[in-house]
Structure formats: C-alpha cells, structure tokens
Amino acid sequence: MSELGYVLGAGLALKEFPWRVCWGWWCARSRGAGRALRVAVGERRAAVGMYHSSTQRRHWTFRSEEELARCRADANRKFRCKAVASGKARQSDALLLESREELIICKYYEKKLLDFCSVFKPAMPRSVVGTATMYFKRFYLNNSVMEYHPRIIMLTCAFLACKVDEFNVSSAQFVGNLRENPPGQEKALEQILEYELLLIQQLNFHLIVHNPYRPFEGFLIDLKTRYPLLENPEVLRKTADDFLNRVALTDAYLLFTPSQIALTAILSSASRAGINMESYLSECLLLKENRKSLSQLLDGMKCMKNLIKKYEPPRPEEVAALKQKLEKCHSSELALNANLKKRKGYEDDEYITKKSKMDEVSRYVAKELFIFSLITNKNGKIC
C-alpha cells in the first residue's frame, strides 16, 4: 500500500535510453562493459515498475541512521588503514579527518551540488537533481572524502545524472555552467570523465534512482480525482515542495521509499494549512482496517520530520577549518594514488595539456562505432 503513490505517478511513457558517446567511453575501458550496459538497460526498462523490485530498495535503502553511521565509519577506517599501511600517516594522525568531520564536509558539498543544479542552464529537471544527490550520498557511504575529493565527485554525479535521466546537455554546456575560465572548464571536464567510471563502479552499476517527485504528482492527481473533500489540492504544492527540498538534505532518501517521502510531504503541507487528511488515509488509501500499516506510516512521517528538525547546516568557520585539513589529505605527502589529478578537485589541479584535435576526433569516432555496435543487432535495429 505504501507504493500506491508511486504506481499512480508511473504513467509516463518509457523512452529509449540515450546511448551516447560518453557511455561508450567508460564502457570501452571497463572489463564489465557488457554488464554495465545490460544492468543499465534492464533497469531503465523497468524504471516505471514497482520500487520494491528495484536495486534502490535491495541495496540502497537502509534500516536505520545507525546503519548509515556504521557505513561511513567503516569508510573512514578503511582509508585510515590504507594511510597507515602506506607509511604516510599514523592511526591517530591529526591530519586525518574523523568520520563526523567527513560528514560535515559531505553536507557542505551536497548543498553546493544542489546550488549548482538550481542555477544550471538550461533548467535542470528535479528528477535529475534528485538522482545526482542520491549518487553523491551513495558514493560517500563507502568512500572517504580523504581519498576522493567531493568537489569533483559532486560534478561527476550531476554529469552522470544528466545522462541517466535523459537530460540532454553537451559536455561543453555542462562545464559552461562552472564559474571558471575556458582552461578551468577544460580541466574540470577532463577530471569528470576520469572519475565517471569510478563513480559508476562504486554505485555498483545501480544507476536508476526512484525519486519522490513522480509519486508526489501521483498523489496530487489522486486527491483531485478521488478526494472531493479537498477542493483544490494544488494549494498543498508550494509547502510540499519546500518539504521535499529540505528532506533532500537529510538521509531520508536512504531510509524511506519515494512514496513515503511524497505522502509525508503532502500530509505535512496539509497539516500546516490546517487541513485534516485523516479520511484520505483511511478511506482512499484503505488504511482504516490496517492499523499496523497506518502506524508504520505515521512513525515514518515522525522520523522524517525529526530528520529535518535536527539537520544543521555546516557552520562556515568549521567548514573552512575542515577544508584545510582536507586539502592536506590530498597533498602529495599523504596521497595514496600515484595519479594525483584523479584525486584532487580540479580547482587545485595543475594544468592538463590538451590532446591534439585529430586525437580527439579519432577517439570520438571510435567510441561512436563501439557503442553503436553494442546497442544494435545484426539487422541494424536498436536492441
């Protein structure tokens, strides 16, 4: 029953996956290229299906905040062990970030990611923003900011989300949204492309994200058609949108189903407007006789509201101090990877020499031919 809103909002026609050169680029470099294609195509075709059969539910929805905290602590511990094993740091080294400090850095860059998406030109659909945010959250559940700089991971998440959610912008358009001069934009793009395969691998090739926006629209349609007691459900939209924006900054996406988040946004908006929606839950959603489901729904709503209430944006002075520590972690003294340009944010990187134009054209043609061969059958038809 908790997935009703998702079903209601899943009536959009499924489009073909936009296989572009960029997909060919990373697939060609990966031993798991065929697997990546099969998983992405399979999930894309099932994207309008039920959330309960998705990889998001099976692999990226957690039982509690404590479980998330353990994942982040493990990621921090693994990097510390690697740093100690390399002989470049001690376990108690003050240069290394604590798990709590890493979370503050992640919160800071997650807000930066949302700010970047909000002013993106052309306007970025909310589903793309939600997908990018989820990629970022998932990545740093199992990785440390001390190993992979969140500045470039943040941009790579947005870049990949544009492809997966079929928001067609060129790479030049994408980096054109950065407040950088042309050489800076070229460096950013070079690093985004270097990190793209890493990001996909760390997401375990689970690229389809179920956002709460479709079930949210589904609930509004349901209110308009089956709940005449509410004359104009659109009055709930603005406050509900605000709720969704605030909950996106928390861990709710990793703890609750999209429809739970969407329904909580609707009910929270109604509550603030002084509208009683109890009859909608009991009659329209058939929860009158199912007290257990109703109780679980209400508990989830309370938990989400508590997540929003206790969320604290990072303090600027604290972020400034932690960013200094972070840069030291990415310095040559502590760097664990041989290739530093893949570790650091592009704003700290050295100038990356451009390849010749003919090399770029040759690579483009090779990638185009490779990906075309992967997605067509013997008759030349798209699979």
Tab-separated table of C-alpha atoms in Angstrom:
chain	number	residue	atom	x	y	z
A	1	MET	CA	0.000	0.000	0.000
A	2	SER	CA	2.891	2.349	0.644
A	3	GLU	CA	3.744	2.161	-3.073
A	4	LEU	CA	0.306	3.389	-4.246
A	5	GLY	CA	1.582	6.861	-4.938
A	6	TYR	CA	4.442	5.516	-6.997
A	7	VAL	CA	2.074	3.451	-9.134
A	8	LEU	CA	-0.192	6.450	-9.622
A	9	GLY	CA	2.703	8.533	-10.799
A	10	ALA	CA	4.263	5.923	-13.056
A	11	GLY	CA	2.098	6.503	-16.109
A	12	LEU	CA	4.717	8.297	-18.155
A	13	ALA	CA	5.837	6.619	-21.347
A	14	LEU	CA	9.214	4.926	-21.144
A	15	LYS	CA	11.741	6.426	-23.535
A	16	GLU	CA	14.702	4.705	-25.082
A	17	PHE	CA	17.917	5.065	-23.152
A	18	PRO	CA	20.054	7.769	-24.831
A	19	TRP	CA	23.200	5.794	-25.546
A	20	ARG	CA	25.776	8.474	-26.280
A	21	VAL	CA	29.473	8.523	-26.911
A	22	CYS	CA	30.203	9.196	-23.245
A	23	TRP	CA	28.668	5.838	-22.297
A	24	GLY	CA	30.845	4.128	-24.874
A	25	TRP	CA	33.880	5.847	-23.439
A	26	TRP	CA	33.612	4.331	-19.989
A	27	CYS	CA	32.172	1.016	-21.149
A	28	ALA	CA	35.096	0.520	-23.515
A	29	ARG	CA	37.536	0.957	-20.639
A	30	SER	CA	35.764	-1.411	-18.294
A	31	ARG	CA	36.106	-5.180	-18.143
A	32	GLY	CA	32.472	-5.151	-17.094
A	33	ALA	CA	31.324	-3.155	-20.127
A	34	GLY	CA	28.707	-5.685	-21.168
A	35	ARG	CA	27.429	-5.947	-17.618
A	36	ALA	CA	27.165	-2.186	-17.299
A	37	LEU	CA	25.088	-1.990	-20.454
A	38	ARG	CA	22.825	-4.882	-19.502
A	39	VAL	CA	22.196	-3.554	-15.998
A	40	ALA	CA	21.521	-0.003	-17.171
A	41	VAL	CA	19.216	-1.096	-19.999
A	42	GLY	CA	17.375	-3.563	-17.791
A	43	GLU	CA	16.815	-1.021	-15.039
A	44	ARG	CA	15.811	1.675	-17.497
A	45	ARG	CA	13.143	-0.562	-18.996
A	46	ALA	CA	11.899	-1.409	-15.508
A	47	ALA	CA	12.069	2.189	-14.276
A	48	VAL	CA	8.303	2.597	-14.310
A	49	GLY	CA	7.901	-0.612	-12.361
A	50	MET	CA	7.482	-1.062	-8.650
A	51	TYR	CA	10.038	0.355	-6.272
A	52	HIS	CA	10.056	-2.847	-4.217
A	53	SER	CA	11.748	-4.751	-7.069
A	54	SER	CA	14.415	-2.096	-7.677
A	55	THR	CA	18.106	-2.114	-6.805
A	56	GLN	CA	17.405	1.017	-4.767
A	57	ARG	CA	15.282	-0.959	-2.343
A	58	ARG	CA	17.506	-4.045	-2.307
A	59	HIS	CA	20.866	-2.327	-1.973
A	60	TRP	CA	20.449	1.352	-1.094
A	61	THR	CA	17.586	1.551	1.414
A	62	PHE	CA	18.793	1.086	4.969
A	63	ARG	CA	17.093	0.153	8.215
A	64	SER	CA	18.296	2.964	10.452
A	65	GLU	CA	20.508	6.013	10.855
A	66	GLU	CA	22.855	3.845	12.924
A	67	GLU	CA	23.427	1.578	9.928
A	68	LEU	CA	24.339	4.589	7.805
A	69	ALA	CA	26.699	5.818	10.520
A	70	ARG	CA	28.422	2.405	10.567
A	71	CYS	CA	28.911	2.503	6.787
A	72	ARG	CA	30.515	5.938	6.986
A	73	ALA	CA	32.685	4.941	9.938
A	74	ASP	CA	33.881	1.875	8.007
A	75	ALA	CA	34.796	4.040	5.005
A	76	ASN	CA	36.764	6.357	7.296
A	77	ARG	CA	38.504	3.418	8.990
A	78	LYS	CA	39.452	1.809	5.665
A	79	PHE	CA	41.151	4.973	4.453
A	80	ARG	CA	42.983	5.373	7.754
A	81	CYS	CA	44.234	1.799	7.496
A	82	LYS	CA	45.430	2.411	3.938
A	83	ALA	CA	47.190	5.599	5.014
A	84	VAL	CA	48.887	3.823	7.915
A	85	ALA	CA	49.848	0.844	5.740
A	86	SER	CA	51.445	3.202	3.217
A	87	GLY	CA	53.606	4.672	5.968
A	88	LYS	CA	52.348	8.174	5.243
A	89	ALA	CA	50.278	8.611	8.408
A	90	ARG	CA	49.643	7.217	11.865
A	91	GLN	CA	46.247	5.992	13.026
A	92	SER	CA	45.975	8.940	15.419
A	93	ASP	CA	47.374	11.494	12.957
A	94	ALA	CA	45.716	14.892	13.435
A	95	LEU	CA	45.819	15.447	9.671
A	96	LEU	CA	43.195	12.764	9.100
A	97	LEU	CA	39.523	13.624	9.284
A	98	GLU	CA	37.215	11.931	11.753
A	99	SER	CA	34.017	10.299	10.470
A	100	ARG	CA	31.971	13.157	11.957
A	101	GLU	CA	34.157	15.698	10.157
A	102	GLU	CA	33.782	13.848	6.882
A	103	LEU	CA	30.004	14.054	7.248
A	104	ILE	CA	30.234	17.833	7.691
A	105	ILE	CA	32.299	18.089	4.506
A	106	CYS	CA	29.753	15.924	2.678
A	107	LYS	CA	26.887	18.116	3.869
A	108	TYR	CA	28.727	21.203	2.645
A	109	TYR	CA	29.372	19.806	-0.825
A	110	GLU	CA	25.902	18.302	-1.065
A	111	LYS	CA	24.489	21.790	-0.579
A	112	LYS	CA	26.950	23.051	-3.194
A	113	LEU	CA	25.664	20.365	-5.561
A	114	LEU	CA	22.062	21.481	-5.051
A	115	ASP	CA	23.051	25.128	-5.553
A	116	PHE	CA	24.892	24.235	-8.770
A	117	CYS	CA	21.845	22.338	-10.086
A	118	SER	CA	19.410	25.115	-9.122
A	119	VAL	CA	21.130	27.706	-11.332
A	120	PHE	CA	22.037	25.309	-14.140
A	121	LYS	CA	21.227	26.474	-17.673
A	122	PRO	CA	19.141	25.091	-19.273
A	123	ALA	CA	16.986	24.472	-16.206
A	124	MET	CA	17.686	21.046	-14.741
A	125	PRO	CA	14.619	18.839	-14.048
A	126	ARG	CA	14.033	17.927	-10.413
A	127	SER	CA	14.434	14.240	-11.156
A	128	VAL	CA	17.976	14.875	-12.397
A	129	VAL	CA	18.795	16.868	-9.263
A	130	GLY	CA	17.392	14.073	-7.093
A	131	THR	CA	19.397	11.443	-8.960
A	132	ALA	CA	22.626	13.451	-8.669
A	133	THR	CA	22.058	13.955	-4.947
A	134	MET	CA	21.410	10.250	-4.415
A	135	TYR	CA	24.584	9.326	-6.311
A	136	PHE	CA	26.573	11.650	-4.052
A	137	LYS	CA	25.025	10.192	-0.873
A	138	ARG	CA	25.623	6.627	-2.022
A	139	PHE	CA	29.219	7.238	-3.089
A	140	TYR	CA	30.316	8.600	0.283
A	141	LEU	CA	28.636	5.822	2.214
A	142	ASN	CA	31.505	3.579	1.121
A	143	ASN	CA	34.266	6.046	0.257
A	144	SER	CA	36.192	8.705	2.122
A	145	VAL	CA	36.454	12.365	1.156
A	146	MET	CA	40.125	11.993	2.053
A	147	GLU	CA	40.562	9.634	-0.887
A	148	TYR	CA	38.216	11.178	-3.454
A	149	HIS	CA	37.721	14.924	-3.416
A	150	PRO	CA	33.988	15.768	-3.110
A	151	ARG	CA	34.340	18.834	-5.325
A	152	ILE	CA	34.895	16.752	-8.446
A	153	ILE	CA	32.708	13.821	-7.314
A	154	MET	CA	29.886	16.333	-6.888
A	155	LEU	CA	30.192	17.470	-10.508
A	156	THR	CA	30.594	13.906	-11.788
A	157	CYS	CA	27.351	12.925	-10.019
A	158	ALA	CA	25.500	15.753	-11.758
A	159	PHE	CA	27.103	14.905	-15.116
A	160	LEU	CA	26.147	11.225	-14.871
A	161	ALA	CA	22.625	12.041	-13.654
A	162	CYS	CA	22.034	14.152	-16.763
A	163	LYS	CA	22.747	11.107	-18.934
A	164	VAL	CA	20.807	8.560	-16.933
A	165	ASP	CA	17.699	10.765	-16.642
A	166	GLU	CA	17.910	11.775	-20.318
A	167	PHE	CA	18.547	15.464	-19.743
A	168	ASN	CA	20.420	16.082	-22.937
A	169	VAL	CA	23.180	18.631	-22.474
A	170	SER	CA	26.563	18.524	-24.148
A	171	SER	CA	29.747	18.309	-22.108
A	172	ALA	CA	30.567	21.857	-23.221
A	173	GLN	CA	27.172	23.074	-21.985
A	174	PHE	CA	27.686	21.285	-18.705
A	175	VAL	CA	31.073	22.767	-17.821
A	176	GLY	CA	29.906	26.091	-19.220
A	177	ASN	CA	27.840	26.373	-16.034
A	178	LEU	CA	31.002	26.470	-13.932
A	179	ARG	CA	32.330	29.836	-12.866
A	180	GLU	CA	35.649	29.128	-14.499
A	181	ASN	CA	37.575	30.438	-17.464
A	182	PRO	CA	37.836	28.168	-20.538
A	183	PRO	CA	41.055	26.434	-19.385
A	184	GLY	CA	39.441	25.793	-15.997
A	185	GLN	CA	36.358	24.315	-17.672
A	186	GLU	CA	38.561	22.043	-19.787
A	187	LYS	CA	40.357	20.800	-16.680
A	188	ALA	CA	37.034	20.178	-14.956
A	189	LEU	CA	35.692	18.153	-17.884
A	190	GLU	CA	38.891	16.113	-18.083
A	191	GLN	CA	38.576	15.147	-14.438
A	192	ILE	CA	34.820	14.486	-14.629
A	193	LEU	CA	35.468	11.997	-17.427
A	194	GLU	CA	38.289	10.405	-15.440
A	195	TYR	CA	36.040	9.935	-12.420
A	196	GLU	CA	32.924	8.806	-14.275
A	197	LEU	CA	33.794	5.119	-14.466
A	198	LEU	CA	34.927	5.116	-10.840
A	199	LEU	CA	31.588	6.603	-9.781
A	200	ILE	CA	29.615	4.030	-11.766
A	201	GLN	CA	31.649	1.189	-10.291
A	202	GLN	CA	31.236	2.474	-6.739
A	203	LEU	CA	27.483	2.683	-7.325
A	204	ASN	CA	27.724	-0.995	-8.293
A	205	PHE	CA	26.193	-0.091	-11.684
A	206	HIS	CA	22.886	0.733	-9.943
A	207	LEU	CA	22.157	3.853	-11.950
A	208	ILE	CA	18.366	4.161	-11.841
A	209	VAL	CA	17.100	6.255	-8.918
A	210	HIS	CA	13.466	6.347	-7.824
A	211	ASN	CA	12.790	9.916	-6.700
A	212	PRO	CA	9.747	11.103	-4.709
A	213	TYR	CA	8.667	13.597	-7.386
A	214	ARG	CA	6.694	11.178	-9.553
A	215	PRO	CA	4.698	9.699	-6.640
A	216	PHE	CA	4.179	13.255	-5.368
A	217	GLU	CA	2.473	14.179	-8.648
A	218	GLY	CA	0.567	10.895	-8.453
A	219	PHE	CA	-0.807	11.738	-5.027
A	220	LEU	CA	-1.951	15.155	-6.246
A	221	ILE	CA	-3.770	13.510	-9.153
A	222	ASP	CA	-5.346	11.043	-6.746
A	223	LEU	CA	-6.513	13.854	-4.474
A	224	LYS	CA	-8.078	15.669	-7.415
A	225	THR	CA	-9.928	12.611	-8.685
A	226	ARG	CA	-10.846	10.647	-5.554
A	227	TYR	CA	-10.920	13.101	-2.682
A	228	PRO	CA	-13.612	15.734	-3.294
A	229	LEU	CA	-13.360	16.997	0.305
A	230	LEU	CA	-10.268	18.914	-0.776
A	231	GLU	CA	-11.428	21.386	-3.411
A	232	ASN	CA	-8.029	22.469	-4.702
A	233	PRO	CA	-5.149	20.079	-3.928
A	234	GLU	CA	-2.733	22.451	-5.690
A	235	VAL	CA	-2.762	24.666	-2.583
A	236	LEU	CA	-0.574	21.997	-0.996
A	237	ARG	CA	2.109	22.117	-3.680
A	238	LYS	CA	4.244	25.041	-2.545
A	239	THR	CA	4.658	23.923	1.069
A	240	ALA	CA	5.097	20.296	-0.002
A	241	ASP	CA	7.826	21.348	-2.437
A	242	ASP	CA	9.572	23.123	0.408
A	243	PHE	CA	9.367	19.947	2.477
A	244	LEU	CA	10.903	17.904	-0.361
A	245	ASN	CA	13.742	20.420	-0.738
A	246	ARG	CA	14.537	20.272	2.966
A	247	VAL	CA	14.259	16.493	3.277
A	248	ALA	CA	16.689	16.097	0.348
A	249	LEU	CA	19.450	17.474	2.590
A	250	THR	CA	18.904	14.685	5.123
A	251	ASP	CA	19.382	10.906	4.913
A	252	ALA	CA	15.674	10.313	4.271
A	253	TYR	CA	16.320	9.155	0.684
A	254	LEU	CA	18.439	6.323	2.104
A	255	LEU	CA	15.882	5.311	4.727
A	256	PHE	CA	12.392	5.626	3.211
A	257	THR	CA	10.570	4.748	-0.002
A	258	PRO	CA	9.882	7.511	-2.535
A	259	SER	CA	6.130	7.231	-1.959
A	260	GLN	CA	6.546	7.525	1.818
A	261	ILE	CA	8.522	10.734	1.331
A	262	ALA	CA	5.979	12.078	-1.166
A	263	LEU	CA	2.986	11.270	1.050
A	264	THR	CA	4.703	12.812	4.067
A	265	ALA	CA	5.254	15.985	2.047
A	266	ILE	CA	1.543	16.104	1.168
A	267	LEU	CA	0.365	15.462	4.722
A	268	SER	CA	2.892	17.882	6.215
A	269	SER	CA	1.677	20.593	3.844
A	270	ALA	CA	-1.945	19.843	4.709
A	271	SER	CA	-1.185	19.981	8.418
A	272	ARG	CA	0.457	23.395	8.091
A	273	ALA	CA	-2.595	24.610	6.162
A	274	GLY	CA	-4.947	23.296	8.852
A	275	ILE	CA	-6.436	20.626	6.561
A	276	ASN	CA	-7.402	17.273	8.091
A	277	MET	CA	-6.392	14.420	5.757
A	278	GLU	CA	-7.270	11.550	8.070
A	279	SER	CA	-10.217	10.453	5.915
A	280	TYR	CA	-7.931	10.336	2.849
A	281	LEU	CA	-5.640	7.873	4.625
A	282	SER	CA	-8.446	5.735	5.991
A	283	GLU	CA	-10.826	5.711	3.013
A	284	CYS	CA	-8.858	6.413	-0.172
A	285	LEU	CA	-5.668	4.616	0.843
A	286	LEU	CA	-7.653	1.876	2.595
A	287	LEU	CA	-5.737	2.134	5.857
A	288	LYS	CA	-8.811	2.193	8.084
A	289	GLU	CA	-8.661	-1.528	8.808
A	290	ASN	CA	-4.913	-1.860	8.524
A	291	ARG	CA	-3.767	-0.289	11.747
A	292	LYS	CA	-0.286	-1.772	11.508
A	293	SER	CA	0.444	-0.124	8.135
A	294	LEU	CA	-1.059	3.136	9.328
A	295	SER	CA	1.091	3.062	12.457
A	296	GLN	CA	4.233	2.361	10.401
A	297	LEU	CA	3.361	5.215	8.055
A	298	LEU	CA	2.878	7.664	10.914
A	299	ASP	CA	6.127	6.534	12.578
A	300	GLY	CA	7.981	7.101	9.318
A	301	MET	CA	6.480	10.559	8.998
A	302	LYS	CA	7.623	11.456	12.521
A	303	CYS	CA	11.103	10.178	11.763
A	304	MET	CA	11.337	12.246	8.578
A	305	LYS	CA	10.186	15.370	10.373
A	306	ASN	CA	12.775	14.721	13.072
A	307	LEU	CA	15.481	14.363	10.420
A	308	ILE	CA	14.557	17.783	9.073
A	309	LYS	CA	14.312	19.306	12.535
A	310	LYS	CA	17.722	18.106	13.694
A	311	TYR	CA	19.520	18.865	10.417
A	312	GLU	CA	22.120	21.548	10.994
A	313	PRO	CA	23.857	23.221	8.056
A	314	PRO	CA	27.637	23.222	8.497
A	315	ARG	CA	28.994	26.371	10.135
A	316	PRO	CA	31.214	28.399	7.754
A	317	GLU	CA	34.125	28.621	10.208
A	318	GLU	CA	34.024	24.870	10.818
A	319	VAL	CA	33.886	24.139	7.091
A	320	ALA	CA	36.860	26.439	6.436
A	321	ALA	CA	38.996	24.602	9.004
A	322	LEU	CA	37.963	21.168	7.727
A	323	LYS	CA	38.628	22.133	4.107
A	324	GLN	CA	42.196	22.984	5.081
A	325	LYS	CA	42.584	19.523	6.603
A	326	LEU	CA	41.005	18.007	3.515
A	327	GLU	CA	43.492	19.735	1.212
A	328	LYS	CA	46.352	18.385	3.328
A	329	CYS	CA	44.909	14.904	2.939
A	330	HIS	CA	45.033	15.411	-0.817
A	331	SER	CA	48.565	16.774	-0.757
A	332	SER	CA	51.472	14.799	-2.184
A	333	GLU	CA	52.643	13.891	1.344
A	334	LEU	CA	49.518	11.885	2.117
A	335	ALA	CA	48.217	10.971	-1.340
A	336	LEU	CA	47.827	7.213	-1.785
A	337	ASN	CA	47.162	7.172	-5.536
A	338	ALA	CA	50.018	7.653	-7.945
A	339	ASN	CA	47.957	9.914	-10.192
A	340	LEU	CA	47.124	12.986	-8.130
A	341	LYS	CA	44.997	14.656	-10.756
A	342	LYS	CA	42.381	11.969	-10.273
A	343	ARG	CA	42.261	12.588	-6.544
A	344	LYS	CA	42.048	16.329	-6.204
A	345	GLY	CA	39.388	18.850	-7.093
A	346	TYR	CA	40.061	20.454	-10.429
A	347	GLU	CA	40.495	23.890	-8.876
A	348	ASP	CA	43.685	22.641	-7.198
A	349	ASP	CA	44.996	20.668	-10.129
A	350	GLU	CA	47.846	21.535	-12.424
A	351	TYR	CA	47.115	22.471	-15.999
A	352	ILE	CA	46.146	19.472	-18.087
A	353	THR	CA	47.631	19.574	-21.566
A	354	LYS	CA	45.033	19.258	-24.288
A	355	LYS	CA	45.380	16.441	-26.781
A	356	SER	CA	45.536	17.345	-30.434
A	357	LYS	CA	42.259	17.906	-32.275
A	358	MET	CA	42.868	14.909	-34.540
A	359	ASP	CA	43.325	12.659	-31.490
A	360	GLU	CA	40.020	13.889	-30.091
A	361	VAL	CA	38.227	13.266	-33.398
A	362	SER	CA	39.699	9.754	-33.651
A	363	ARG	CA	38.603	8.919	-30.115
A	364	TYR	CA	35.117	10.290	-30.811
A	365	VAL	CA	34.664	8.142	-33.930
A	366	ALA	CA	36.000	5.016	-32.192
A	367	LYS	CA	33.645	5.468	-29.260
A	368	GLU	CA	30.651	6.130	-31.515
A	369	LEU	CA	31.299	2.966	-33.520
A	370	PHE	CA	31.870	0.911	-30.388
A	371	ILE	CA	28.676	1.935	-28.633
A	372	PHE	CA	26.628	1.620	-31.821
A	373	SER	CA	27.814	-1.976	-32.190
A	374	LEU	CA	26.756	-2.715	-28.620
A	375	ILE	CA	23.195	-1.474	-28.952
A	376	THR	CA	22.292	-2.741	-32.410
A	377	ASN	CA	21.528	-6.242	-33.566
A	378	LYS	CA	22.530	-7.924	-36.796
A	379	ASN	CA	19.664	-6.286	-38.680
A	380	GLY	CA	20.818	-2.846	-37.651
A	381	LYS	CA	17.917	-2.306	-35.273
A	382	ILE	CA	18.317	-0.881	-31.815
A	383	CYS	CA	18.072	-3.611	-29.166
